[in-house]
Short mmCIF file of C-alpha atoms in Angstrom, two decimals:
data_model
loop_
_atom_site.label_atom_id
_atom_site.label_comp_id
_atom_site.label_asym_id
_atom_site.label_seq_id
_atom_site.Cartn_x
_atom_site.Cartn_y
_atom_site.Cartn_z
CA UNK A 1096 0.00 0.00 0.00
CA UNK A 1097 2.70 2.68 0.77
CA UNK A 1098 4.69 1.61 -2.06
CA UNK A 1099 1.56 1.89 -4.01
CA UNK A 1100 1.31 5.97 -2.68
CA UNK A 1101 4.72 6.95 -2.83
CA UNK A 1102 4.76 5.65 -6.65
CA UNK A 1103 2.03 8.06 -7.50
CA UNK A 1104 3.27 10.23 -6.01
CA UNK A 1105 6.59 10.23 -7.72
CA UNK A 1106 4.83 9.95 -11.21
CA UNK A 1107 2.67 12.80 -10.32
CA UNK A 1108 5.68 14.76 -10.07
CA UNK A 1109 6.75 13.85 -13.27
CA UNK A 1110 3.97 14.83 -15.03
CA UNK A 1111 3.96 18.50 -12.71
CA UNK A 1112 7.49 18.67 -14.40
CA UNK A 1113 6.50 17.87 -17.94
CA UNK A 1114 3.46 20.27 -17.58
CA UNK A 1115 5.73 23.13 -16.42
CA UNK A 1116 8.12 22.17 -18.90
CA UNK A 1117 6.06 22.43 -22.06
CA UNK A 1118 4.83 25.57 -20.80
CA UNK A 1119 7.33 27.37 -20.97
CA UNK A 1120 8.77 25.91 -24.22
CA UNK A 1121 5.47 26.85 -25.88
CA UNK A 1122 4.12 29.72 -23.97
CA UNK A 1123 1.44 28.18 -22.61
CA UNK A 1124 0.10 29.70 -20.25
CA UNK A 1125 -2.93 26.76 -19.37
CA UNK A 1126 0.00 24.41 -18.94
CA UNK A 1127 1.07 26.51 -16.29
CA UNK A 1128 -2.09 26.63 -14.60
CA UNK A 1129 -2.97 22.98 -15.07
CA UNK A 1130 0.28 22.24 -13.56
CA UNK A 1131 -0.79 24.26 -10.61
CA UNK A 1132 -3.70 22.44 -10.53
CA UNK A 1133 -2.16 19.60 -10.10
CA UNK A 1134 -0.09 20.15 -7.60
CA UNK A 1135 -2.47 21.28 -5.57
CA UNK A 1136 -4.28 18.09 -6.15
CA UNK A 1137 -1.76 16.02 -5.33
CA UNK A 1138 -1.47 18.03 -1.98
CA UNK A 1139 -5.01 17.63 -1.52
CA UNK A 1140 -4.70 13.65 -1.47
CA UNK A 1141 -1.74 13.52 0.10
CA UNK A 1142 -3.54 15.14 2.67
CA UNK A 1143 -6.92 13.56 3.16
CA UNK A 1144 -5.07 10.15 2.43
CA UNK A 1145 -2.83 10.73 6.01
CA UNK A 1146 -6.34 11.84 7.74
CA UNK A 1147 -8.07 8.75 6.41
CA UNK A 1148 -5.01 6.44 7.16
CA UNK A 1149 -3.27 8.02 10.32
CA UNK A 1150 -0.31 5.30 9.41
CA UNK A 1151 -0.07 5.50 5.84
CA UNK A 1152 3.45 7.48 5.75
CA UNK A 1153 4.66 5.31 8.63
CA UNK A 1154 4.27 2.47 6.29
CA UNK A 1155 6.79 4.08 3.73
CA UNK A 1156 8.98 5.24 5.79
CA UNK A 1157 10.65 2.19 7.09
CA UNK A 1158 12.00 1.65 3.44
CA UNK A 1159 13.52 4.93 2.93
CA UNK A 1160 15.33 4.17 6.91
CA UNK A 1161 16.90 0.95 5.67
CA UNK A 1162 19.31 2.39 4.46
CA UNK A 1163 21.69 2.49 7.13
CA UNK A 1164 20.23 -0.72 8.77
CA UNK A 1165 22.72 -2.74 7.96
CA UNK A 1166 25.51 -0.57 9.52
CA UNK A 1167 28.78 -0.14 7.95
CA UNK A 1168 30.49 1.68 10.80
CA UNK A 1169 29.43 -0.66 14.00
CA UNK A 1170 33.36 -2.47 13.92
CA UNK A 1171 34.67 1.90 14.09
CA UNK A 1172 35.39 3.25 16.77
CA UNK A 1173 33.15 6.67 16.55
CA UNK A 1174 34.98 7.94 19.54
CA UNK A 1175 38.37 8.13 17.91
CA UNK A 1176 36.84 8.64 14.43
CA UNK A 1177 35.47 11.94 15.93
CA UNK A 1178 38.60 12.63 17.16
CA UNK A 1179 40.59 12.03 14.18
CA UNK A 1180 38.17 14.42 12.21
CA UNK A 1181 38.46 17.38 15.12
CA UNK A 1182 42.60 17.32 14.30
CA UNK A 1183 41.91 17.27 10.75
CA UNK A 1184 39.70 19.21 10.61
CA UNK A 1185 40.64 22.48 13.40
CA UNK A 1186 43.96 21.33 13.62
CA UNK A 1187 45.34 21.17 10.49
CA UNK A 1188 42.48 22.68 8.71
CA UNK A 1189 42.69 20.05 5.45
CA UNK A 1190 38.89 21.92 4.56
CA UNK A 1191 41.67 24.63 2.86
CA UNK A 1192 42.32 21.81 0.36
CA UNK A 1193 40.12 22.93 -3.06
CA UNK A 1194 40.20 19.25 -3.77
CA UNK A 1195 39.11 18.03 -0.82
CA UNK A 1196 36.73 15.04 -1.29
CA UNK A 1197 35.02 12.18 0.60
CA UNK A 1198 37.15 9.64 -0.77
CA UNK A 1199 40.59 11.21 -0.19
CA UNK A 1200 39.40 12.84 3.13
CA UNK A 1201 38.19 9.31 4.08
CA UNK A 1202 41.64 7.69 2.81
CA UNK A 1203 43.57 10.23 5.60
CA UNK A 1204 40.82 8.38 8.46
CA UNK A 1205 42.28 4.94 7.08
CA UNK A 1206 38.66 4.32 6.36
CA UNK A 1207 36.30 3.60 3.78
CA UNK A 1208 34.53 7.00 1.77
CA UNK A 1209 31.32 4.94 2.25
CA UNK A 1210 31.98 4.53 6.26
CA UNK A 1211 32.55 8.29 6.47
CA UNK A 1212 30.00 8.94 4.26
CA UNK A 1213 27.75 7.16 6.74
CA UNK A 1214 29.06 8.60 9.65
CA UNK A 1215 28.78 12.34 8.26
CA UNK A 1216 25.26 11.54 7.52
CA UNK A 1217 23.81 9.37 10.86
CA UNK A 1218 26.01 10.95 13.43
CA UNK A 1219 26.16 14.38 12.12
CA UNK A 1220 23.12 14.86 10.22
CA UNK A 1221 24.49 16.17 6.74
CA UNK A 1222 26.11 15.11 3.85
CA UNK A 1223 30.03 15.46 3.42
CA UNK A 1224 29.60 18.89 1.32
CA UNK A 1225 27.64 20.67 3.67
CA UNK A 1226 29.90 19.48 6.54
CA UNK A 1227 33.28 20.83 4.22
CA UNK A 1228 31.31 23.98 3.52
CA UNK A 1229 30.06 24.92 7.21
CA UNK A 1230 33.99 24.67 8.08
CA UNK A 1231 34.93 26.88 5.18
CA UNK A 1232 31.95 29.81 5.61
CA UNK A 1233 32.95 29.28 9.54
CA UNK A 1234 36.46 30.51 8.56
CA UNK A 1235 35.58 33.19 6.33
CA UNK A 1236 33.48 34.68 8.69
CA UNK A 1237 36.11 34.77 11.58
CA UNK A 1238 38.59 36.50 8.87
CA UNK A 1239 35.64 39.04 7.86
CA UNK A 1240 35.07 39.74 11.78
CA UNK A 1241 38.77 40.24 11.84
CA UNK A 1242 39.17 42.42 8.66
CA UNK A 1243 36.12 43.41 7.78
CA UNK A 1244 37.10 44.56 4.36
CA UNK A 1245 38.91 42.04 3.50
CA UNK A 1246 38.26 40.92 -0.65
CA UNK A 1247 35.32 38.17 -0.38
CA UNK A 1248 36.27 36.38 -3.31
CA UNK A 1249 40.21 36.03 -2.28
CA UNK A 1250 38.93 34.92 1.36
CA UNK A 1251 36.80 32.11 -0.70
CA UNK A 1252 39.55 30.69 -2.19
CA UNK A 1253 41.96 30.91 0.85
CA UNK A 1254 39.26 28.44 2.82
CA UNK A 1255 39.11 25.76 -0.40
CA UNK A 1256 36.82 27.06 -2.59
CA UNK A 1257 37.01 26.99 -6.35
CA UNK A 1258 34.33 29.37 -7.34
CA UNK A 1259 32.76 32.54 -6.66
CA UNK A 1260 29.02 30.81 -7.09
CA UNK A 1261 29.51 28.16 -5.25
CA UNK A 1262 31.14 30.42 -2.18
CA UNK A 1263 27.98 32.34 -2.45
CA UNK A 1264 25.68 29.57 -3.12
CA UNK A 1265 27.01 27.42 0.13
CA UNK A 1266 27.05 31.23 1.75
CA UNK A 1267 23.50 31.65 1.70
CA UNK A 1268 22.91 28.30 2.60
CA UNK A 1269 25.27 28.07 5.51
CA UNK A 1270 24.39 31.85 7.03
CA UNK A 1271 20.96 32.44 5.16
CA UNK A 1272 22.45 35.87 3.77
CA UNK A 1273 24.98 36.54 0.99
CA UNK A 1274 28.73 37.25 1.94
CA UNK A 1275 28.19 41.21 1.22
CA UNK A 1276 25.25 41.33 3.88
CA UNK A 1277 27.09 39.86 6.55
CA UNK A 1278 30.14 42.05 5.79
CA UNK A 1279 28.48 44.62 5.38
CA UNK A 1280 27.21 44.25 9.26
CA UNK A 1281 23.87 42.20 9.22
CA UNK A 1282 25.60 39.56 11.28
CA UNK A 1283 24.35 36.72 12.92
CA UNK A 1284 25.52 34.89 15.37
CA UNK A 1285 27.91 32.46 14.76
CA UNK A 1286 26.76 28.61 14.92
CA UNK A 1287 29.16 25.85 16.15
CA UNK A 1288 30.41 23.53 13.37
CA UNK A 1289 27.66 20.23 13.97
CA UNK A 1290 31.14 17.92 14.17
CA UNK A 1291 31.58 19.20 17.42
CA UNK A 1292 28.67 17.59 19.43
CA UNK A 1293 27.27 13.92 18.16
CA UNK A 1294 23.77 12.98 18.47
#
């Protein structure tokens, strides 16, 4: 039954897609409302469907969690794994590194990418980019509080990036304002990098 759901649900996106894009290939404007129509619809049933059946999305869920069932980290020890990451990480600060990647990152643990990959994910609650990227906009915002006008784009490529969009994009995302607004004084406080506590 929730396999059932969560297939029509997944083609009704696909149609939503198509809808939108033939609309704006062709300029047609119905499309556009038809696909907003549909949407709707779909949020409609998704709706009424978890009123009628107060266990419905319980049912799928269980599949999408099995992912990490079968554990690929239990023979680690997480305590020194964490450990080995701080050093890395604050210590020698390899998130510099513009090729910095799971796989050689993981190869420096003496681990497996998919192990770390895991870890990242379960114990941290991210994926291995945002985790990099919260290091990185973490350092650029201590240098900014230290010079604040310090060039943007060189500071992005001192911490490891390799691109002024992606700086801003993982910016934005990180601080939920551009690098400009916070230098410019609209500052919020900083968060802790998430590698420091473990759920």
């Amino acid at each position: 039954m929730g396999v059932r759901i969560l297939s029509m649900i997944i083609n009704g996106n696909i149609v939503f897609a198509v809808l939108i894009l033939v609309s704006i290939l062709f300029r047609w404007t119905e499309g556009l409302y038809s696909a907003a129509f549909l949407a709707t619809l779909m949020a409609v049933i998704a709706f009424l469907r978890s009123q009628a059946q107060p266990n419905l999305f319980s049912e799928i869920l269980p599949g999408l969690r099995q992912s990490y069932q079968t554990s690929r980290i239990l023979n680690l020890d997480l305590d020194e794994l964490h450990t080995k990451i701080q050093r890395l990480m604050v210590e020698e600060k390899v998130y510099q590194e513009e090729n910095l990647n799971l796989a050689n990152f993981a190869e420096r643990l003496r681990i497996k990418d998919y192990q770390l990959s895991e870890y990242i994910n379960a114990y941290l609650g991210m994926n291995f980019n945002r985790f990099l990227n919260e290091y990185r906009i973490e350092e650029v915002c201590k240098k900014i509080e230290e010079q604040p006008k310090v060039n943007l784009l060189h500071l992005a490529y001192q911490v490891g990036f390799n691109s002024k969009a992606n700086f801003n994009i993982a910016f934005k995302s990180v601080k939920k304002m551009t690098p400009s607004e916070y230098a410019k004084g609209i500052k919020k406080p900083l968060t802790s990098v998430k590698v420091a506590k473990r759920k």
